[in-house]
GROMACS .gro file of N, CA, C and O in nm:
model
  504
    1GLN      N    1  -1.462   0.150   4.235
    1GLN     CA    2  -1.474   0.196   4.284
    1GLN      C    3  -1.243   0.254   4.217
    1GLN      O    4  -1.267   0.109   4.131
    2VAL      N    5  -1.201   0.353   4.229
    2VAL     CA    6  -1.030   0.348   4.076
    2VAL      C    7  -0.943   0.249   4.173
    2VAL      O    8  -0.891   0.234   4.268
    3HIS      N    9  -0.893   0.135   4.096
    3HIS     CA   10  -0.859   0.042   4.158
    3HIS      C   11  -0.688  -0.006   4.068
    3HIS      O   12  -0.735  -0.021   3.900
    4LEU      N   13  -0.610   0.081   4.075
    4LEU     CA   14  -0.513   0.033   3.982
    4LEU      C   15  -0.342  -0.001   4.054
    4LEU      O   16  -0.368  -0.005   4.169
    5VAL      N   17  -0.285  -0.137   4.061
    5VAL     CA   18  -0.189  -0.189   4.018
    5VAL      C   19  -0.083  -0.228   3.917
    5VAL      O   20  -0.095  -0.252   3.812
    6GLU      N   21   0.020  -0.092   4.012
    6GLU     CA   22   0.111  -0.114   3.915
    6GLU      C   23   0.252  -0.239   3.918
    6GLU      O   24   0.281  -0.305   4.056
    7SER      N   25   0.284  -0.291   3.932
    7SER     CA   26   0.466  -0.379   3.897
    7SER      C   27   0.512  -0.388   3.792
    7SER      O   28   0.514  -0.302   3.692
    8GLY      N   29   0.613  -0.440   3.836
    8GLY     CA   30   0.744  -0.438   3.701
    8GLY      C   31   0.927  -0.383   3.788
    8GLY      O   32   0.998  -0.353   3.741
    9GLY      N   33   0.881  -0.301   3.890
    9GLY     CA   34   1.006  -0.238   3.982
    9GLY      C   35   1.008  -0.308   4.033
    9GLY      O   36   1.046  -0.409   4.028
   10GLY      N   37   1.175  -0.305   4.055
   10GLY     CA   38   1.286  -0.351   4.072
   10GLY      C   39   1.461  -0.271   4.092
   10GLY      O   40   1.450  -0.124   4.119
   11LEU      N   41   1.579  -0.367   4.112
   11LEU     CA   42   1.705  -0.259   4.122
   11LEU      C   43   1.752  -0.322   3.974
   11LEU      O   44   1.757  -0.436   3.933
   12VAL      N   45   1.811  -0.240   3.954
   12VAL     CA   46   1.909  -0.184   3.797
   12VAL      C   47   2.005  -0.163   3.791
   12VAL      O   48   1.999  -0.057   3.889
   13GLN      N   49   2.115  -0.182   3.726
   13GLN     CA   50   2.215  -0.055   3.745
   13GLN      C   51   2.192   0.014   3.626
   13GLN      O   52   2.136   0.015   3.513
   14PRO      N   53   2.260   0.178   3.636
   14PRO     CA   54   2.279   0.261   3.551
   14PRO      C   55   2.323   0.137   3.379
   14PRO      O   56   2.381   0.068   3.360
   15GLY      N   57   2.208   0.243   3.327
   15GLY     CA   58   2.197   0.226   3.149
   15GLY      C   59   2.143   0.058   3.179
   15GLY      O   60   2.093   0.050   3.016
   16GLY      N   61   2.108   0.054   3.313
   16GLY     CA   62   1.969  -0.079   3.259
   16GLY      C   63   1.845  -0.003   3.237
   16GLY      O   64   1.830   0.074   3.231
   17SER      N   65   1.703  -0.147   3.188
   17SER     CA   66   1.641  -0.148   3.185
   17SER      C   67   1.439  -0.210   3.239
   17SER      O   68   1.557  -0.288   3.307
   18LEU      N   69   1.333  -0.150   3.205
   18LEU     CA   70   1.256  -0.254   3.312
   18LEU      C   71   1.165  -0.173   3.245
   18LEU      O   72   1.168  -0.126   3.153
   19ARG      N   73   1.073  -0.233   3.221
   19ARG     CA   74   0.864  -0.208   3.247
   19ARG      C   75   0.817  -0.209   3.314
   19ARG      O   76   0.800  -0.345   3.384
   20LEU      N   77   0.738  -0.126   3.319
   20LEU     CA   78   0.636  -0.112   3.505
   20LEU      C   79   0.504  -0.115   3.349
   20LEU      O   80   0.484  -0.109   3.278
   21SER      N   81   0.400  -0.190   3.416
   21SER     CA   82   0.318  -0.203   3.401
   21SER      C   83   0.175  -0.158   3.538
   21SER      O   84   0.231  -0.151   3.651
   22CYS      N   85   0.037  -0.179   3.496
   22CYS     CA   86  -0.029  -0.015   3.574
   22CYS      C   87  -0.202  -0.128   3.508
   22CYS      O   88  -0.224  -0.088   3.432
   23LYS      N   89  -0.193  -0.204   3.570
   23LYS     CA   90  -0.352  -0.289   3.525
   23LYS      C   91  -0.452  -0.194   3.659
   23LYS      O   92  -0.456  -0.218   3.767
   24ALA      N   93  -0.547  -0.206   3.541
   24ALA     CA   94  -0.650  -0.136   3.599
   24ALA      C   95  -0.815  -0.168   3.612
   24ALA      O   96  -0.841  -0.251   3.517
   25SER      N   97  -0.892  -0.165   3.701
   25SER     CA   98  -0.966  -0.229   3.733
   25SER      C   99  -1.087  -0.116   3.795
   25SER      O  100  -1.023   0.057   3.868
   26GLY      N  101  -1.264  -0.139   3.773
   26GLY     CA  102  -1.358   0.004   3.844
   26GLY      C  103  -1.309   0.111   3.787
   26GLY      O  104  -1.503   0.186   3.808
   27PHE      N  105  -1.342   0.087   3.636
   27PHE     CA  106  -1.398   0.221   3.601
   27PHE      C  107  -1.368   0.215   3.424
   27PHE      O  108  -1.294   0.053   3.407
   28ASP      N  109  -1.390   0.274   3.333
   28ASP     CA  110  -1.373   0.176   3.227
   28ASP      C  111  -1.251   0.263   3.148
   28ASP      O  112  -1.261   0.418   3.053
   29PHE      N  113  -1.173   0.180   3.143
   29PHE     CA  114  -0.984   0.194   3.171
   29PHE      C  115  -0.979   0.301   2.966
   29PHE      O  116  -0.964   0.411   3.016
   30GLY      N  117  -1.040   0.277   2.877
   30GLY     CA  118  -1.034   0.332   2.784
   30GLY      C  119  -1.122   0.404   2.729
   30GLY      O  120  -1.065   0.486   2.639
   31ASN      N  121  -1.199   0.511   2.818
   31ASN     CA  122  -1.241   0.661   2.832
   31ASN      C  123  -1.113   0.762   2.855
   31ASN      O  124  -1.187   0.884   2.925
   32TYR      N  125  -0.989   0.681   2.963
   32TYR     CA  126  -1.000   0.758   3.045
   32TYR      C  127  -0.790   0.853   3.009
   32TYR      O  128  -0.726   0.680   2.938
   33TYR      N  129  -0.712   0.945   3.001
   33TYR     CA  130  -0.633   0.963   2.964
   33TYR      C  131  -0.556   0.925   3.154
   33TYR      O  132  -0.581   0.985   3.242
   34MET      N  133  -0.422   0.868   3.046
   34MET     CA  134  -0.380   0.841   3.152
   34MET      C  135  -0.266   0.916   3.175
   34MET      O  136  -0.162   0.924   3.131
   35TYR      N  137  -0.194   0.840   3.302
   35TYR     CA  138  -0.047   0.908   3.320
   35TYR      C  139   0.035   0.838   3.400
   35TYR      O  140  -0.028   0.718   3.517
   36TRP      N  141   0.169   0.837   3.436
   36TRP     CA  142   0.281   0.812   3.537
   36TRP      C  143   0.324   0.918   3.569
   36TRP      O  144   0.384   1.003   3.518
   37VAL      N  145   0.372   0.911   3.693
   37VAL     CA  146   0.412   0.992   3.768
   37VAL      C  147   0.529   0.926   3.871
   37VAL      O  148   0.526   0.793   3.896
   38ARG      N  149   0.616   0.970   3.928
   38ARG     CA  150   0.685   0.977   3.958
   38ARG      C  151   0.747   1.025   4.160
   38ARG      O  152   0.724   1.093   4.120
   39GLN      N  153   0.795   0.923   4.271
   39GLN     CA  154   0.833   1.010   4.363
   39GLN      C  155   0.964   0.927   4.436
   39GLN      O  156   1.007   0.874   4.463
   40ALA      N  157   1.054   1.017   4.403
   40ALA     CA  158   1.148   1.005   4.482
   40ALA      C  159   1.210   1.084   4.637
   40ALA      O  160   1.133   1.105   4.679
   41PRO      N  161   1.331   0.964   4.695
   41PRO     CA  162   1.201   0.983   4.820
   41PRO      C  163   1.328   1.140   4.868
   41PRO      O  164   1.376   1.170   4.845
   42GLY      N  165   1.225   1.155   4.936
   42GLY     CA  166   1.168   1.356   5.017
   42GLY      C  167   1.151   1.444   4.889
   42GLY      O  168   1.130   1.527   4.960
   43LYS      N  169   1.101   1.419   4.790
   43LYS     CA  170   1.048   1.478   4.725
   43LYS      C  171   0.840   1.468   4.682
   43LYS      O  172   0.830   1.316   4.741
   44GLY      N  173   0.802   1.578   4.643
   44GLY     CA  174   0.696   1.546   4.570
   44GLY      C  175   0.692   1.453   4.459
   44GLY      O  176   0.784   1.410   4.439
   45LEU      N  177   0.537   1.471   4.395
   45LEU     CA  178   0.512   1.400   4.323
   45LEU      C  179   0.567   1.420   4.205
   45LEU      O  180   0.521   1.541   4.171
   46ASP      N  181   0.631   1.385   4.098
   46ASP     CA  182   0.715   1.419   3.930
   46ASP      C  183   0.667   1.402   3.778
   46ASP      O  184   0.596   1.280   3.763
   47PHE      N  185   0.592   1.465   3.765
   47PHE     CA  186   0.610   1.398   3.629
   47PHE      C  187   0.599   1.323   3.536
   47PHE      O  188   0.723   1.396   3.520
   48VAL      N  189   0.583   1.224   3.505
   48VAL     CA  190   0.629   1.122   3.424
   48VAL      C  191   0.655   1.103   3.298
   48VAL      O  192   0.690   1.157   3.163
   49SER      N  193   0.498   1.097   3.265
   49SER     CA  194   0.507   1.086   3.113
   49SER      C  195   0.244   1.039   3.133
   49SER      O  196   0.262   1.020   3.186
   50SER      N  197   0.201   1.096   2.977
   50SER     CA  198   0.106   1.016   2.964
   50SER      C  199   0.014   1.011   2.843
   50SER      O  200   0.133   1.017   2.735
   51ILE      N  201  -0.058   0.959   2.828
   51ILE     CA  202  -0.135   0.929   2.681
   51ILE      C  203  -0.245   0.936   2.625
   51ILE      O  204  -0.331   0.906   2.779
   52PHE      N  205  -0.346   0.974   2.587
   52PHE     CA  206  -0.379   0.995   2.570
   52PHE      C  207  -0.515   0.843   2.529
   52PHE      O  208  -0.441   0.744   2.527
   53THR      N  209  -0.628   0.879   2.519
   53THR     CA  210  -0.722   0.743   2.555
   53THR      C  211  -0.677   0.622   2.465
   53THR      O  212  -0.680   0.564   2.505
   54ASP      N  213  -0.659   0.630   2.327
   54ASP     CA  214  -0.640   0.542   2.249
   54ASP      C  215  -0.519   0.533   2.160
   54ASP      O  216  -0.460   0.467   2.133
   55GLY      N  217  -0.407   0.596   2.296
   55GLY     CA  218  -0.258   0.521   2.257
   55GLY      C  219  -0.208   0.662   2.109
   55GLY      O  220  -0.094   0.588   2.144
   56SER      N  221  -0.292   0.715   2.095
   56SER     CA  222  -0.236   0.828   1.975
   56SER      C  223  -0.158   0.945   2.000
   56SER      O  224  -0.053   0.990   1.919
   57HIS      N  225  -0.135   0.999   2.128
   57HIS     CA  226  -0.042   1.086   2.164
   57HIS      C  227   0.020   1.050   2.287
   57HIS      O  228  -0.002   0.997   2.402
   58ALA      N  229   0.140   1.081   2.336
   58ALA     CA  230   0.217   1.034   2.428
   58ALA      C  231   0.313   1.220   2.425
   58ALA      O  232   0.315   1.204   2.413
   59TYR      N  233   0.277   1.234   2.619
   59TYR     CA  234   0.451   1.308   2.658
   59TYR      C  235   0.460   1.290   2.789
   59TYR      O  236   0.433   1.212   2.856
   60TYR      N  237   0.589   1.352   2.693
   60TYR     CA  238   0.694   1.298   2.816
   60TYR      C  239   0.739   1.417   2.915
   60TYR      O  240   0.735   1.543   2.806
   61ALA      N  241   0.833   1.425   3.044
   61ALA     CA  242   0.899   1.482   3.102
   61ALA      C  243   1.058   1.531   3.045
   61ALA      O  244   1.108   1.401   2.996
   62ASP      N  245   1.020   1.611   2.997
   62ASP     CA  246   1.212   1.653   2.945
   62ASP      C  247   1.377   1.570   2.983
   62ASP      O  248   1.386   1.484   2.939
   63SER      N  249   1.284   1.508   3.158
   63SER     CA  250   1.477   1.410   3.209
   63SER      C  251   1.412   1.315   3.172
   63SER      O  252   1.477   1.177   3.179
   64VAL      N  253   1.318   1.250   3.093
   64VAL     CA  254   1.316   1.131   3.057
   64VAL      C  255   1.324   1.069   2.929
   64VAL      O  256   1.295   0.996   2.810
   65LYS      N  257   1.223   1.173   2.828
   65LYS     CA  258   1.244   1.165   2.683
   65LYS      C  259   1.365   1.185   2.627
   65LYS      O  260   1.494   1.159   2.649
   66GLY      N  261   1.290   1.037   2.480
   66GLY     CA  262   1.431   0.999   2.460
   66GLY      C  263   1.423   0.848   2.524
   66GLY      O  264   1.523   0.780   2.469
   67ARG      N  265   1.405   0.817   2.660
   67ARG     CA  266   1.460   0.708   2.735
   67ARG      C  267   1.324   0.600   2.770
   67ARG      O  268   1.338   0.502   2.761
   68PHE      N  269   1.273   0.651   2.777
   68PHE     CA  270   1.117   0.629   2.845
   68PHE      C  271   1.015   0.621   2.736
   68PHE      O  272   0.977   0.718   2.662
   69THR      N  273   0.960   0.541   2.727
   69THR     CA  274   0.825   0.489   2.656
   69THR      C  275   0.702   0.453   2.660
   69THR      O  276   0.710   0.315   2.736
   70ILE      N  277   0.611   0.524   2.680
   70ILE     CA  278   0.465   0.484   2.773
   70ILE      C  279   0.351   0.452   2.651
   70ILE      O  280   0.348   0.482   2.534
   71SER      N  281   0.263   0.270   2.637
   71SER     CA  282   0.207   0.284   2.598
   71SER      C  283   0.071   0.228   2.687
   71SER      O  284   0.065   0.246   2.807
   72ARG      N  285  -0.047   0.187   2.606
   72ARG     CA  286  -0.130   0.090   2.704
   72ARG      C  287  -0.209   0.014   2.619
   72ARG      O  288  -0.241   0.018   2.466
   73ASP      N  289  -0.285  -0.073   2.683
   73ASP     CA  290  -0.349  -0.207   2.580
   73ASP      C  291  -0.468  -0.197   2.658
   73ASP      O  292  -0.494  -0.217   2.752
   74ASN      N  293  -0.580  -0.115   2.572
   74ASN     CA  294  -0.761  -0.094   2.626
   74ASN      C  295  -0.809  -0.215   2.638
   74ASN      O  296  -0.935  -0.229   2.698
   75ALA      N  297  -0.766  -0.285   2.529
   75ALA     CA  298  -0.867  -0.495   2.535
   75ALA      C  299  -0.758  -0.463   2.714
   75ALA      O  300  -0.843  -0.595   2.813
   76LYS      N  301  -0.639  -0.501   2.737
   76LYS     CA  302  -0.565  -0.563   2.912
   76LYS      C  303  -0.613  -0.471   2.999
   76LYS      O  304  -0.587  -0.484   3.069
   77ASN      N  305  -0.722  -0.342   2.939
   77ASN     CA  306  -0.701  -0.225   3.071
   77ASN      C  307  -0.603  -0.211   3.164
   77ASN      O  308  -0.519  -0.206   3.237
   78THR      N  309  -0.454  -0.220   3.077
   78THR     CA  310  -0.267  -0.178   3.081
   78THR      C  311  -0.266  -0.140   3.043
   78THR      O  312  -0.260  -0.148   2.956
   79LEU      N  313  -0.199   0.005   3.117
   79LEU     CA  314  -0.095   0.107   3.088
   79LEU      C  315   0.083   0.037   3.148
   79LEU      O  316   0.086  -0.031   3.183
   80TYR      N  317   0.182   0.129   3.096
   80TYR     CA  318   0.291   0.048   3.073
   80TYR      C  319   0.329   0.150   3.080
   80TYR      O  320   0.362   0.272   2.999
   81LEU      N  321   0.537   0.104   3.128
   81LEU     CA  322   0.649   0.227   3.117
   81LEU      C  323   0.746   0.149   3.058
   81LEU      O  324   0.789   0.067   3.122
   82GLN      N  325   0.766   0.157   2.925
   82GLN     CA  326   0.925   0.072   2.933
   82GLN      C  327   0.992   0.255   2.955
   82GLN      O  328   1.029   0.318   2.957
   83LEU      N  329   1.148   0.208   3.044
   83LEU     CA  330   1.210   0.271   3.102
   83LEU      C  331   1.369   0.203   3.041
   83LEU      O  332   1.372   0.092   3.075
   84ASN      N  333   1.405   0.297   2.994
   84ASN     CA  334   1.550   0.248   2.897
   84ASN      C  335   1.657   0.333   2.980
   84ASN      O  336   1.634   0.445   2.990
   85ASN      N  337   1.797   0.280   2.937
   85ASN     CA  338   1.909   0.381   2.965
   85ASN      C  339   1.902   0.475   3.077
   85ASN      O  340   1.882   0.555   3.153
   86LEU      N  341   1.839   0.380   3.208
   86LEU     CA  342   1.805   0.374   3.333
   86LEU      C  343   1.933   0.468   3.453
   86LEU      O  344   2.061   0.387   3.401
   87ASN      N  345   1.914   0.545   3.522
   87ASN     CA  346   2.063   0.661   3.549
   87ASN      C  347   2.027   0.710   3.701
   87ASN      O  348   1.843   0.639   3.733
   88VAL      N  349   2.040   0.718   3.832
   88VAL     CA  350   2.035   0.683   3.916
   88VAL      C  351   1.944   0.815   4.003
   88VAL      O  352   1.867   0.843   4.110
   89ASP      N  353   1.946   0.894   3.884
   89ASP     CA  354   1.836   0.957   3.925
   89ASP      C  355   1.685   0.965   3.899
   89ASP      O  356   1.591   1.035   3.934
   90ASP      N  357   1.628   0.830   3.826
   90ASP     CA  358   1.525   0.756   3.853
   90ASP      C  359   1.463   0.690   3.925
   90ASP      O  360   1.373   0.617   3.920
   91THR      N  361   1.557   0.731   4.011
   91THR     CA  362   1.554   0.600   4.151
   91THR      C  363   1.399   0.704   4.200
   91THR      O  364   1.432   0.780   4.233
   92ALA      N  365   1.278   0.613   4.215
   92ALA     CA  366   1.167   0.661   4.262
   92ALA      C  367   1.085   0.562   4.308
   92ALA      O  368   1.084   0.435   4.253
   93MET      N  369   0.975   0.592   4.358
   93MET     CA  370   0.817   0.487   4.333
   93MET      C  371   0.767   0.577   4.217
   93MET      O  372   0.759   0.627   4.283
   94TYR      N  373   0.725   0.540   4.127
   94TYR     CA  374   0.631   0.542   4.012
   94TYR      C  375   0.513   0.458   4.013
   94TYR      O  376   0.447   0.391   4.152
   95TYR      N  377   0.395   0.601   3.989
   95TYR     CA  378   0.285   0.511   4.018
   95TYR      C  379   0.137   0.579   3.906
   95TYR      O  380   0.212   0.673   3.874
   96CYS      N  381   0.097   0.510   3.876
   96CYS     CA  382   0.021   0.572   3.734
   96CYS      C  383  -0.062   0.645   3.791
   96CYS      O  384  -0.109   0.604   3.934
   97ALA      N  385  -0.213   0.656   3.721
   97ALA     CA  386  -0.298   0.765   3.733
   97ALA      C  387  -0.401   0.770   3.660
   97ALA      O  388  -0.318   0.752   3.539
   98LYS      N  389  -0.488   0.806   3.700
   98LYS     CA  390  -0.616   0.815   3.554
   98LYS      C  391  -0.633   1.040   3.536
   98LYS      O  392  -0.647   1.054   3.703
   99ASP      N  393  -0.683   1.077   3.470
   99ASP     CA  394  -0.799   1.168   3.475
   99ASP      C  395  -0.918   1.115   3.570
   99ASP      O  396  -0.961   1.026   3.554
  100HIS      N  397  -0.963   1.294   3.684
  100HIS     CA  398  -1.041   1.241   3.719
  100HIS      C  399  -1.157   1.269   3.608
  100HIS      O  400  -1.193   1.144   3.655
  101ASP      N  401  -1.182   1.317   3.522
  101ASP     CA  402  -1.282   1.323   3.432
  101ASP      C  403  -1.221   1.208   3.262
  101ASP      O  404  -1.151   1.254   3.261
  102PRO      N  405  -1.306   1.160   3.234
  102PRO     CA  406  -1.338   1.097   3.082
  102PRO      C  407  -1.328   1.187   2.986
  102PRO      O  408  -1.316   1.283   3.022
  103TYR      N  409  -1.205   1.120   2.821
  103TYR     CA  410  -1.275   1.154   2.747
  103TYR      C  411  -1.189   1.338   2.726
  103TYR      O  412  -1.175   1.421   2.583
  104LEU      N  413  -1.030   1.356   2.811
  104LEU     CA  414  -0.996   1.423   2.828
  104LEU      C  415  -0.859   1.441   2.762
  104LEU      O  416  -0.760   1.461   2.830
  105ASN      N  417  -0.883   1.433   2.636
  105ASN     CA  418  -0.736   1.380   2.568
  105ASN      C  419  -0.686   1.527   2.516
  105ASN      O  420  -0.655   1.565   2.420
  106TYR      N  421  -0.610   1.600   2.592
  106TYR     CA  422  -0.528   1.709   2.615
  106TYR      C  423  -0.374   1.658   2.710
  106TYR      O  424  -0.389   1.665   2.859
  107PHE      N  425  -0.326   1.731   2.724
  107PHE     CA  426  -0.245   1.728   2.798
  107PHE      C  427  -0.226   1.890   2.858
  107PHE      O  428  -0.223   1.931   2.788
  108ASP      N  429  -0.257   1.895   2.988
  108ASP     CA  430  -0.214   2.017   3.102
  108ASP      C  431  -0.213   1.957   3.230
  108ASP      O  432  -0.270   1.869   3.261
  109ASN      N  433  -0.088   1.957   3.318
  109ASN     CA  434  -0.036   1.948   3.412
  109ASN      C  435  -0.122   1.905   3.503
  109ASN      O  436  -0.130   1.901   3.641
  110ARG      N  437  -0.237   1.999   3.475
  110ARG     CA  438  -0.348   2.106   3.603
  110ARG      C  439  -0.440   2.040   3.618
  110ARG      O  440  -0.519   2.012   3.725
  111LYS      N  441  -0.405   1.944   3.579
  111LYS     CA  442  -0.597   1.877   3.536
  111LYS      C  443  -0.601   1.758   3.705
  111LYS      O  444  -0.506   1.732   3.680
  112ARG      N  445  -0.734   1.728   3.712
  112ARG     CA  446  -0.722   1.699   3.838
  112ARG      C  447  -0.701   1.498   3.835
  112ARG      O  448  -0.762   1.505   3.697
  113ARG      N  449  -0.647   1.484   3.907
  113ARG     CA  450  -0.593   1.340   3.862
  113ARG      C  451  -0.638   1.191   4.004
  113ARG      O  452  -0.666   1.306   4.132
  114ASP      N  453  -0.653   1.066   3.968
  114ASP     CA  454  -0.760   0.979   4.055
  114ASP      C  455  -0.604   0.903   4.061
  114ASP      O  456  -0.591   0.873   3.966
  115TYR      N  457  -0.547   0.867   4.262
  115TYR     CA  458  -0.468   0.781   4.223
  115TYR      C  459  -0.511   0.666   4.329
  115TYR      O  460  -0.636   0.642   4.391
  116GLY      N  461  -0.488   0.476   4.250
  116GLY     CA  462  -0.515   0.397   4.324
  116GLY      C  463  -0.464   0.310   4.333
  116GLY      O  464  -0.525   0.184   4.394
  117GLY      N  465  -0.364   0.283   4.375
  117GLY     CA  466  -0.209   0.180   4.392
  117GLY      C  467  -0.118   0.186   4.508
  117GLY      O  468  -0.089   0.371   4.540
  118GLN      N  469  -0.043   0.128   4.488
  118GLN     CA  470   0.122   0.140   4.617
  118GLN      C  471   0.237   0.147   4.519
  118GLN      O  472   0.257   0.234   4.634
  119GLY      N  473   0.182   0.207   4.404
  119GLY     CA  474   0.320   0.205   4.320
  119GLY      C  475   0.394   0.113   4.323
  119GLY      O  476   0.377  -0.035   4.380
  120THR      N  477   0.476   0.094   4.221
  120THR     CA  478   0.669   0.017   4.210
  120THR      C  479   0.767   0.074   4.272
  120THR      O  480   0.843   0.194   4.127
  121GLN      N  481   0.725   0.064   4.282
  121GLN     CA  482   0.952   0.082   4.313
  121GLN      C  483   1.083   0.089   4.235
  121GLN      O  484   1.085  -0.099   4.147
  122VAL      N  485   1.151   0.154   4.209
  122VAL     CA  486   1.226   0.111   4.046
  122VAL      C  487   1.405   0.200   4.121
  122VAL      O  488   1.399   0.352   4.194
  123THR      N  489   1.510   0.085   4.163
  123THR     CA  490   1.558   0.180   4.252
  123THR      C  491   1.704   0.154   4.145
  123THR      O  492   1.736   0.002   4.068
  124VAL      N  493   1.778   0.225   4.113
  124VAL     CA  494   1.910   0.287   3.953
  124VAL      C  495   2.056   0.248   4.044
  124VAL      O  496   2.056   0.391   4.099
  125SER      N  497   2.180   0.166   4.130
  125SER     CA  498   2.240   0.143   4.187
  125SER      C  499   2.372   0.067   4.118
  125SER      O  500   2.308  -0.023   4.084
  126SER      N  501   2.426   0.111   4.153
  126SER     CA  502   2.562   0.037   4.049
  126SER      C  503   2.611  -0.057   4.245
  126SER      O  504   2.661  -0.141   4.174
   0.00000   0.00000   0.00000
């Protein structure tokens, strides 16, 4: 059973930083393309970033490019998202997700994903 535990969110002022973590279990983490997505209040899920199985390539939504950095530690079964220069539009619940199928090392927002966590809340406010 897929289990993803997100952590690291909190309340931060505009311009501040946070580091989110996603601890994975129940599947072979190193074989799966991984994502961060977010859901702002009253809105749907939005793609934030994704990363190859070996961490060699990453993709970002235009709204976070240059400010957020995704990374992973396959030895620790953990996905990370470094959030810098946060603004109020980044306020959302952040979730990590995996590809439904392993070894699909390419970016396609239409790929089926699995979710397994409660998310971590990021609130940017002065």
